[in-house]
PDB file of C-alpha atoms in Angstrom:
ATOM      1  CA  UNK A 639      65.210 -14.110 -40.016  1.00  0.00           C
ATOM      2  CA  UNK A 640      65.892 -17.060 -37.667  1.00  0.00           C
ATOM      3  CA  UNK A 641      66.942 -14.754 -34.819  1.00  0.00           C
ATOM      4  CA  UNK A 642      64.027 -12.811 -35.244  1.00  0.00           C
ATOM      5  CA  UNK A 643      61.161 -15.742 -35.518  1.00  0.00           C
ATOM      6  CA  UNK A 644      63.189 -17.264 -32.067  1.00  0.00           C
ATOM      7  CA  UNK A 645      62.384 -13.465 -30.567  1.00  0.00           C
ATOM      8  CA  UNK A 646      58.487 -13.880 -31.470  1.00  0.00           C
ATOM      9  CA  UNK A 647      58.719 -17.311 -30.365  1.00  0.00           C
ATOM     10  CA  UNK A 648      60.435 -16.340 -27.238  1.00  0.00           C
ATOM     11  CA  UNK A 649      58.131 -13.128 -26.231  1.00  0.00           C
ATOM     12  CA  UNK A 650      55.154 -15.237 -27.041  1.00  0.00           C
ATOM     13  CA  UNK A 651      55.708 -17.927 -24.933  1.00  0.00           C
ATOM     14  CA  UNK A 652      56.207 -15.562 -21.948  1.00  0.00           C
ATOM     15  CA  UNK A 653      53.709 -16.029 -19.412  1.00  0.00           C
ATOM     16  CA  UNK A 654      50.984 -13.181 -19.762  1.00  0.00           C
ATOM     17  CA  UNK A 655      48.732 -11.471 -17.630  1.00  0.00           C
ATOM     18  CA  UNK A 656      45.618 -11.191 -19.272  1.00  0.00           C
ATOM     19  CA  UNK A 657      43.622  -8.700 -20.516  1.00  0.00           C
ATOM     20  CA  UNK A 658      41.701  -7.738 -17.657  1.00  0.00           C
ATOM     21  CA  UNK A 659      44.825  -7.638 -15.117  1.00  0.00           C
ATOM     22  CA  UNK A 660      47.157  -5.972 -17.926  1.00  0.00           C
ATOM     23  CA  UNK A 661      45.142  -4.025 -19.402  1.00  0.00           C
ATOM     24  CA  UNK A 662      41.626  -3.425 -17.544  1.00  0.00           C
ATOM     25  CA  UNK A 663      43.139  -2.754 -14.252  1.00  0.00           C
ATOM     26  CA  UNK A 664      45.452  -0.696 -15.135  1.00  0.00           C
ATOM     27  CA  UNK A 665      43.154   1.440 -17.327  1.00  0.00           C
ATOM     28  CA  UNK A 666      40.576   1.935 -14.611  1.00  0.00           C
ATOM     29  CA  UNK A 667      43.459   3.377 -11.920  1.00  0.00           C
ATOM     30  CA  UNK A 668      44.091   5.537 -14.404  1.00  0.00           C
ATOM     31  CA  UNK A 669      40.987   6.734 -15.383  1.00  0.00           C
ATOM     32  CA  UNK A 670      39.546   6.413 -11.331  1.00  0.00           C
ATOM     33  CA  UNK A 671      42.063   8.826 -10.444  1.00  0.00           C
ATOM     34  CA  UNK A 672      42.980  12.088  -8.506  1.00  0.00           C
ATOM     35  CA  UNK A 673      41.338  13.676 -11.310  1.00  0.00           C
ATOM     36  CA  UNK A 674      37.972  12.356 -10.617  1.00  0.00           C
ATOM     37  CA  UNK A 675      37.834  12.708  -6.866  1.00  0.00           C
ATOM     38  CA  UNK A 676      39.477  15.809  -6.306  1.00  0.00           C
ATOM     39  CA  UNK A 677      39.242  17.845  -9.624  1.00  0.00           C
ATOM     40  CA  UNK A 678      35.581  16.976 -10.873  1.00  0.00           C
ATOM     41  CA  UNK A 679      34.140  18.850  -8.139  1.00  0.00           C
ATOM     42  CA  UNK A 680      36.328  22.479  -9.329  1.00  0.00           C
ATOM     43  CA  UNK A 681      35.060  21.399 -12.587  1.00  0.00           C
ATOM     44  CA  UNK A 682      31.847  21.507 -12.085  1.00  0.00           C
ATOM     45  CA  UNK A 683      32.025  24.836 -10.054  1.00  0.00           C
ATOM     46  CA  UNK A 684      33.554  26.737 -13.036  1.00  0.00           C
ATOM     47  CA  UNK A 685      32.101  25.163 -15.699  1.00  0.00           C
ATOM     48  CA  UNK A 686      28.491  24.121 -14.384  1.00  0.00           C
ATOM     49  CA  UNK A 687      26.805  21.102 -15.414  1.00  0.00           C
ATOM     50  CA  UNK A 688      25.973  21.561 -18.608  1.00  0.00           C
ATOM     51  CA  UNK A 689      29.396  22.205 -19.796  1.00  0.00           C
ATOM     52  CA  UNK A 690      30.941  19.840 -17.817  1.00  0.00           C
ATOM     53  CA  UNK A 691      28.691  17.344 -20.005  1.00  0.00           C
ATOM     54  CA  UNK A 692      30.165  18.306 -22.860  1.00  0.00           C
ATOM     55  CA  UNK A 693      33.518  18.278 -21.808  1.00  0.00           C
ATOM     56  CA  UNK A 694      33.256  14.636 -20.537  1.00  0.00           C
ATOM     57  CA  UNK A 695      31.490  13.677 -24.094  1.00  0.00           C
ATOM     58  CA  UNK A 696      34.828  15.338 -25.787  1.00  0.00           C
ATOM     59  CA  UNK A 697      36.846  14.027 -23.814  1.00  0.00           C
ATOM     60  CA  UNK A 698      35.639  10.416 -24.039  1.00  0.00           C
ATOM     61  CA  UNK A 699      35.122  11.040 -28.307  1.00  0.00           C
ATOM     62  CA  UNK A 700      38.707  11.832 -28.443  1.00  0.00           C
ATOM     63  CA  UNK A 701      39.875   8.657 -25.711  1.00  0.00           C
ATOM     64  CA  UNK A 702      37.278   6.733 -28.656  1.00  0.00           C
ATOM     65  CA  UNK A 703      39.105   7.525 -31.910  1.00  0.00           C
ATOM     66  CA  UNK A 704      42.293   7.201 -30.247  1.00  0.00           C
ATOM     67  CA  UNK A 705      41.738   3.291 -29.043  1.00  0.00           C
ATOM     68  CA  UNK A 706      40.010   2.826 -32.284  1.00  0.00           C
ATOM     69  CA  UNK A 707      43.347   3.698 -34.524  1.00  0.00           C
ATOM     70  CA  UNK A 708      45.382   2.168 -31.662  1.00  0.00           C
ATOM     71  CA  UNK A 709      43.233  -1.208 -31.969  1.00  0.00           C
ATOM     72  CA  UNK A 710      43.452  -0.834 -36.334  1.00  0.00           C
ATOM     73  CA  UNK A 711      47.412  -0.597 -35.967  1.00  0.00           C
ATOM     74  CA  UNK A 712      47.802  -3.719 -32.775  1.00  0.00           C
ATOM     75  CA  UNK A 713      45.353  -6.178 -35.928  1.00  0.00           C
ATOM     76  CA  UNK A 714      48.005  -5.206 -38.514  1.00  0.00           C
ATOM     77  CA  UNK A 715      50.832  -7.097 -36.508  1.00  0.00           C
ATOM     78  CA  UNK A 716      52.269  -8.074 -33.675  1.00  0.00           C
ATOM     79  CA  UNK A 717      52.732  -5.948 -30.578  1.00  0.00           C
ATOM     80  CA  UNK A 718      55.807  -6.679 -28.915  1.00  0.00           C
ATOM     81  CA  UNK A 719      57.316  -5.086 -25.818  1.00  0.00           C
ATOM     82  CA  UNK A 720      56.674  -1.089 -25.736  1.00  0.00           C
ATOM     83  CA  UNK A 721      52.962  -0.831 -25.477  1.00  0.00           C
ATOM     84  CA  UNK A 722      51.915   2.513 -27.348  1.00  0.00           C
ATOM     85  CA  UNK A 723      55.809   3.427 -28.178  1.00  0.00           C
ATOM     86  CA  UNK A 724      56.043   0.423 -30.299  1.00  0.00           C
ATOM     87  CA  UNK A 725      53.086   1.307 -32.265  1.00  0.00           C
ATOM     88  CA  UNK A 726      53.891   4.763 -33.215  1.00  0.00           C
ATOM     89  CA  UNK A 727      57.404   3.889 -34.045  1.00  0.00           C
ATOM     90  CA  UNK A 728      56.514   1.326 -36.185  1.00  0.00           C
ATOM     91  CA  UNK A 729      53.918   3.277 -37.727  1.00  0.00           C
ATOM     92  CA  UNK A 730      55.671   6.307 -38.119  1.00  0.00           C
ATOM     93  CA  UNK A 731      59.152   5.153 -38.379  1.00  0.00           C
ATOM     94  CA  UNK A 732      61.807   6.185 -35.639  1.00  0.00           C
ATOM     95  CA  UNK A 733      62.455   9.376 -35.665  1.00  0.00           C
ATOM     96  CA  UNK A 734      58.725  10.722 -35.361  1.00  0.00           C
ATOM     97  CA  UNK A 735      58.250   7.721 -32.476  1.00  0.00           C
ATOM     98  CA  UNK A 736      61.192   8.243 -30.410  1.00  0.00           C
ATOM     99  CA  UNK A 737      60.400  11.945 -30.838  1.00  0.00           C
ATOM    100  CA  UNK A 738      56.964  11.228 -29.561  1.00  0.00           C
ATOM    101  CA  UNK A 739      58.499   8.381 -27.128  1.00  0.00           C
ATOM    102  CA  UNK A 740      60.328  11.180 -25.322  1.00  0.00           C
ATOM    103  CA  UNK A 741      57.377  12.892 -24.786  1.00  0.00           C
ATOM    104  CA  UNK A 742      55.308  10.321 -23.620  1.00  0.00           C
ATOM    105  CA  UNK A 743      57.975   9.214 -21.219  1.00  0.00           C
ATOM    106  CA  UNK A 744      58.075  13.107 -19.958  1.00  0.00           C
ATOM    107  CA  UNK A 745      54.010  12.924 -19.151  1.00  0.00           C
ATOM    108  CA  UNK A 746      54.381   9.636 -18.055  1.00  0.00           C
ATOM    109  CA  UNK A 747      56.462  11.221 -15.323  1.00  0.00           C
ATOM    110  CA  UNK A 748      54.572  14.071 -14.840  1.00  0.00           C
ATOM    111  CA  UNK A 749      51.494  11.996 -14.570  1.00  0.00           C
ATOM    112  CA  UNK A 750      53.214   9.975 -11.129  1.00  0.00           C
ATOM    113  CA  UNK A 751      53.809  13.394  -9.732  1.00  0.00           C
ATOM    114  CA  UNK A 752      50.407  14.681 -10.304  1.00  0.00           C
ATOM    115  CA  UNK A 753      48.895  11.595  -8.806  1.00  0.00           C
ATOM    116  CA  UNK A 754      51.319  11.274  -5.879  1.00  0.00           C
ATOM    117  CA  UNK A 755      51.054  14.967  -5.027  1.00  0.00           C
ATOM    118  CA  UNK A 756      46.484  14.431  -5.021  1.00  0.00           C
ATOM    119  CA  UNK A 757      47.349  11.343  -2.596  1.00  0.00           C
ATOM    120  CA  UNK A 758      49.829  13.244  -0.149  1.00  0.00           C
ATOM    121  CA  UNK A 759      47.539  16.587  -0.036  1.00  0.00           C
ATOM    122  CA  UNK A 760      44.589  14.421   0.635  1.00  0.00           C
ATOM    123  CA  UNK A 761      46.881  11.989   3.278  1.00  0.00           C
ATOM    124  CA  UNK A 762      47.571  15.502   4.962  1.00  0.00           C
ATOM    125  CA  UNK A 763      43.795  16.799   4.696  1.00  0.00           C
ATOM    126  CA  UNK A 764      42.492  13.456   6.390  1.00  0.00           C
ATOM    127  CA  UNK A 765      45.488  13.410   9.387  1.00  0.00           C
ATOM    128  CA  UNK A 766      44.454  17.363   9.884  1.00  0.00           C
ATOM    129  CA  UNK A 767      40.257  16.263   9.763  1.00  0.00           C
ATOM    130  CA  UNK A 768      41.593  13.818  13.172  1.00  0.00           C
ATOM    131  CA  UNK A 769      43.978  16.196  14.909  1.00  0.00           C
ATOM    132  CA  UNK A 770      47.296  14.307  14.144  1.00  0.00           C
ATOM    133  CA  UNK A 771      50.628  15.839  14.804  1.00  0.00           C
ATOM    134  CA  UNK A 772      51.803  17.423  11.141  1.00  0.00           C
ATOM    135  CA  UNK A 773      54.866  15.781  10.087  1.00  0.00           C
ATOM    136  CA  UNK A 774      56.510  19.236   9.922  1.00  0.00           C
ATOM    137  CA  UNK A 775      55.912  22.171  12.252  1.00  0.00           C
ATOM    138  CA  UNK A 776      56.574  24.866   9.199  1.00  0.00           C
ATOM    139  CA  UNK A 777      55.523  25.197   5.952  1.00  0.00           C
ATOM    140  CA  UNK A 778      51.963  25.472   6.427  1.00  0.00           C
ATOM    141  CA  UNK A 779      51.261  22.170   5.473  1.00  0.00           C
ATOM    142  CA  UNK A 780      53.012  22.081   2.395  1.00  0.00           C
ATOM    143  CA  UNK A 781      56.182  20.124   4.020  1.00  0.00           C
ATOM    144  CA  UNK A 782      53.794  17.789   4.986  1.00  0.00           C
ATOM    145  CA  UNK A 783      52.725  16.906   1.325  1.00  0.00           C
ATOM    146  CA  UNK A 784      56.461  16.563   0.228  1.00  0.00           C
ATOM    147  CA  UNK A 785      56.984  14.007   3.329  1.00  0.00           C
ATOM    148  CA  UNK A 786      54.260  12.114   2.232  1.00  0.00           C
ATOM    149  CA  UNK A 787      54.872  12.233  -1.257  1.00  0.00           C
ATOM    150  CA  UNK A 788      58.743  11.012  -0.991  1.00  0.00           C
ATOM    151  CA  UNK A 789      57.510   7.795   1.080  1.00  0.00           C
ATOM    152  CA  UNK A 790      54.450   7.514  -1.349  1.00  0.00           C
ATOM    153  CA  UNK A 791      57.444   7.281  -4.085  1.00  0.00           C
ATOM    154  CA  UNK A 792      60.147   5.243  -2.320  1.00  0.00           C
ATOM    155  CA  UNK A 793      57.318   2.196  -1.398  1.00  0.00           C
ATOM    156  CA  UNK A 794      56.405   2.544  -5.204  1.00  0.00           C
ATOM    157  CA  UNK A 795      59.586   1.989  -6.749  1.00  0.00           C
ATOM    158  CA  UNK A 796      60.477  -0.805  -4.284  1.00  0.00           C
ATOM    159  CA  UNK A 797      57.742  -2.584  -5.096  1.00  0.00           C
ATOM    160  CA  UNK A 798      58.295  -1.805  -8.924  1.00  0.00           C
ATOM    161  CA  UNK A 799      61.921  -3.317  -8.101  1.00  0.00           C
ATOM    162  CA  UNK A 800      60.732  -6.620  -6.442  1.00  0.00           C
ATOM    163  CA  UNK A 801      58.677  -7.964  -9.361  1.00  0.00           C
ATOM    164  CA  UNK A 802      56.027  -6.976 -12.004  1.00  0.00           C
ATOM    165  CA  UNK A 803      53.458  -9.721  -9.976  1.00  0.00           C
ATOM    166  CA  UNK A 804      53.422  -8.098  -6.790  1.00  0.00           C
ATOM    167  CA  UNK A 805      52.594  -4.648  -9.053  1.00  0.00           C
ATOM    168  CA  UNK A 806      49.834  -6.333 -10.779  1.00  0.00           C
ATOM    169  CA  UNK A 807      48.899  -7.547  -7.168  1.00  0.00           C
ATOM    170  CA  UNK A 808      48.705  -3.663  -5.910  1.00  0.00           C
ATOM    171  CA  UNK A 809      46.850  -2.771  -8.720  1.00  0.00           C
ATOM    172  CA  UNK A 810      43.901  -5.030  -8.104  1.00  0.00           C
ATOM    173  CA  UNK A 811      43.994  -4.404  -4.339  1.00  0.00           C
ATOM    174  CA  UNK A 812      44.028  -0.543  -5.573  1.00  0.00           C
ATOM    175  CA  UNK A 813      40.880  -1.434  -7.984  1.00  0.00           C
ATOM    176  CA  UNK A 814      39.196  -3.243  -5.155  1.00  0.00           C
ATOM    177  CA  UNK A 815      39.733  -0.044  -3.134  1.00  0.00           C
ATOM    178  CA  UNK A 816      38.454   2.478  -5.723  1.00  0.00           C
ATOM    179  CA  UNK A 817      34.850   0.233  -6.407  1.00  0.00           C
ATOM    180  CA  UNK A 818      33.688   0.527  -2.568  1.00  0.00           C
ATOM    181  CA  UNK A 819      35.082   4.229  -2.398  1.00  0.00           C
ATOM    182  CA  UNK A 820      33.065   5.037  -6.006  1.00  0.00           C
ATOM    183  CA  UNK A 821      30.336   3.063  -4.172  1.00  0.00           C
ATOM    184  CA  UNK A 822      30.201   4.546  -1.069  1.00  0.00           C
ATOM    185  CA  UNK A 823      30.336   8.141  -2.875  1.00  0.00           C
ATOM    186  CA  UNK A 824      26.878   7.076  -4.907  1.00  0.00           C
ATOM    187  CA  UNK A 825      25.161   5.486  -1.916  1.00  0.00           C
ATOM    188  CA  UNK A 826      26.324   8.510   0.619  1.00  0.00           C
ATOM    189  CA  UNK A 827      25.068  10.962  -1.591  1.00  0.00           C
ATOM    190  CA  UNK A 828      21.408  10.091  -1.130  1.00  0.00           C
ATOM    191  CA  UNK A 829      21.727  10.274   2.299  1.00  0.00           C
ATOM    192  CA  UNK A 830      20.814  13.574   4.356  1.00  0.00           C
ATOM    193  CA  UNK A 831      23.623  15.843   5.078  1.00  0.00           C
ATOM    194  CA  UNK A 832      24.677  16.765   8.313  1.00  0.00           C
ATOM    195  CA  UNK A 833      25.403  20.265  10.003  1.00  0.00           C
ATOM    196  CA  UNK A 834      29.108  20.172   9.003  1.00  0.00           C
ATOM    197  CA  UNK A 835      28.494  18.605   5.471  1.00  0.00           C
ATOM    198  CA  UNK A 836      25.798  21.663   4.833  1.00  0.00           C
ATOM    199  CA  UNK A 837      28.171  24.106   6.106  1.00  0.00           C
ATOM    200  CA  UNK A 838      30.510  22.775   3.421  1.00  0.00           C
ATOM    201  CA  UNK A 839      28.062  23.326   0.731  1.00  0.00           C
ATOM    202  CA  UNK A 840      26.839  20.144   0.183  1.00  0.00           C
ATOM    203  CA  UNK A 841      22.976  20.132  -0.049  1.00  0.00           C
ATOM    204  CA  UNK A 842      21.833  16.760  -1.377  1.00  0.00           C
ATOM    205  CA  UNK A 843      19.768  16.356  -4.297  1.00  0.00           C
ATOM    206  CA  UNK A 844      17.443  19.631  -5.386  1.00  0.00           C
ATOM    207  CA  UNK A 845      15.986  20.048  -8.514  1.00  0.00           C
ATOM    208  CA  UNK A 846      16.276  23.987  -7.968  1.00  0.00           C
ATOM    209  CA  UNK A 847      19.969  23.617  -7.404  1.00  0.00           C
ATOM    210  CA  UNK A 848      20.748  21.653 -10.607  1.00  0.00           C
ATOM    211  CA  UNK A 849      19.054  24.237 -12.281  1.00  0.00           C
ATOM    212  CA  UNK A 850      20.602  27.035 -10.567  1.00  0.00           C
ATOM    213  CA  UNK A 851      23.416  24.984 -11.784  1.00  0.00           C
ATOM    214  CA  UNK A 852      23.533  24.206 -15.087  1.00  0.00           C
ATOM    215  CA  UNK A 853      25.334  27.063 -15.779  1.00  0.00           C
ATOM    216  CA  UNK A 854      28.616  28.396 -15.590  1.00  0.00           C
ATOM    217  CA  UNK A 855      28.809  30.976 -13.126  1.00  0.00           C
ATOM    218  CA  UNK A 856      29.804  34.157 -14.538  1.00  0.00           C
ATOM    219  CA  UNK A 857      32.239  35.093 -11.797  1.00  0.00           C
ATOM    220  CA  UNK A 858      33.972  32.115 -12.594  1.00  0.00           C
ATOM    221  CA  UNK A 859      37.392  33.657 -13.854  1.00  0.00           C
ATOM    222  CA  UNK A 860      37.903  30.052 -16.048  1.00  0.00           C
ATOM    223  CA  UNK A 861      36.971  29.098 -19.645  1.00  0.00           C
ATOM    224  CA  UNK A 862      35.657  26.374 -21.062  1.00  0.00           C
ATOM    225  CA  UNK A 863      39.099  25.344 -22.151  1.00  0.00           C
ATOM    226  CA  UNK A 864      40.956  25.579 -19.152  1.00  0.00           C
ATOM    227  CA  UNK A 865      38.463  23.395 -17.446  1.00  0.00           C
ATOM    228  CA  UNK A 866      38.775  20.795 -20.566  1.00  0.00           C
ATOM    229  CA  UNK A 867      42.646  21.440 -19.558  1.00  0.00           C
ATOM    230  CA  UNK A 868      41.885  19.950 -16.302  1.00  0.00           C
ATOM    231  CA  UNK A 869      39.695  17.738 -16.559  1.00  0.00           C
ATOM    232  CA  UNK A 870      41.231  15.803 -19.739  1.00  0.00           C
ATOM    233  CA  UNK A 871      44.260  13.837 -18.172  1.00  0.00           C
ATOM    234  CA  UNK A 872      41.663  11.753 -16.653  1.00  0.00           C
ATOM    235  CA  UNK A 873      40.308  10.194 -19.747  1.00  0.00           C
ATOM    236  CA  UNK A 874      43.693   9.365 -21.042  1.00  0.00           C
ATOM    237  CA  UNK A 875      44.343   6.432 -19.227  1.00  0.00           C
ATOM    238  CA  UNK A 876      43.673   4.140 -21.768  1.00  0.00           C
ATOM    239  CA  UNK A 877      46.788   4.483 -23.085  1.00  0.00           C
ATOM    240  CA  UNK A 878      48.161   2.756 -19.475  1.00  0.00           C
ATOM    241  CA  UNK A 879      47.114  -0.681 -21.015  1.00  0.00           C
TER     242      UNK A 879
END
């Protein structure tokens, strides 16, 4: 009993971070990912609007109950060091949570690939768009990703390694980043598009073409549920705080 109460007493006299740099920023990155910028798009193209609606409305109804059971079990106690691995093993004892903790440390991993592999591909995209050298003269491109990608995780886990300020540091710098890019998408979009945007596709605000749409188009060889497949990683970044 007295080693445990000089634990509590210990973790909660650790300095903290706060909720908004602990948990806020880190939520948003999460959520403000590859997903959004490079897979909402494809969503929308298979899906259409309308069902891309509803798949955002699942998706955030499911991210809802989720926090709201994770918020009923942090009131009931404590939360020490473990974040959402802590509360399932001490809610379902440990054999069902390190079961589950194995799992979530698997798509936690997973999840780094899939973002560093969205920022190398669209690294390589924007050095091809200005006529740089590729990094590697075979491969088609694809060397260049892996390049990329193997800095993108070396700088990562050194500054992982040097302290948890200078992460929390990145991450805000990262936030900053993401609020002028998510603001420069809304404000560009009202602008007119030029010859090389409309021979992209890009058309600017019609009515006719939401309507034309707001459907899936049947050539579209994906379902509803492999677009809600796709698109769903992106609302679980709540569980990042």
């Amino acid at each position: 009993m007295i080693f445990s109460a000089k634990n509590y007493l210990a973790d909660f006299l650790k300095p903290k971070f706060g909720w908004v740099k602990g948990v806020l920023a880190r939520c948003l990155l999460n959520i403000w990912g590859v997903m959004i910028f490079l897979r909402v798009p494809w969503c929308v193209g298979h899906a259409g609007v309308l069902k891309m609606v509803i798949i955002v409305l699942i998706s955030a109804f499911v991210t809802l109950i989720t926090t709201l059971s994770l918020s009923a079990i942090c009131t009931n106690g404590y939360v020490q060091n473990g974040g959402a691995y802590f509360l399932i093993s001490r809610s379902l004892g440990p054999e069902i949570g390190g079961a589950i903790g194995l799992v979530f440390s698997f798509a936690n991993a997973v999840g780094v690939a899939m973002y560093v592999v969205g920022f190398a591909e669209t690294v390589r995209d924007v050095l091809h768009e200005n006529d740089f050298v590729s990094l590697a003269s075979f491969g088609d491109g694809v060397w260049d990703v892996r390049i990329i990608g193997v800095v993108t995780c070396i700088v990562i886990l050194a500054i992982s390694l040097i302290s948890l300020s200078l992460v929390i540091k990145v991450q805000l710098a990262l936030l900053f980043l993401l609020i002028i890019a998510l603001m420069d998408f809304a404000i560009g979009s009202f602008s007119t598009p030029s010859e090389i945007q409309w021979g992209q596709g890009f058309r600017g605000y019609q009515t006719s073409l939401f309507v034309q749409n707001l459907f899936s188009d049947q050539r579209s060889k994906e379902s509803f549920f492999s677009v809600f497949a796709v698109f769903f990683p992106a609302a679980t970044g709540v569980l990042a705080g």
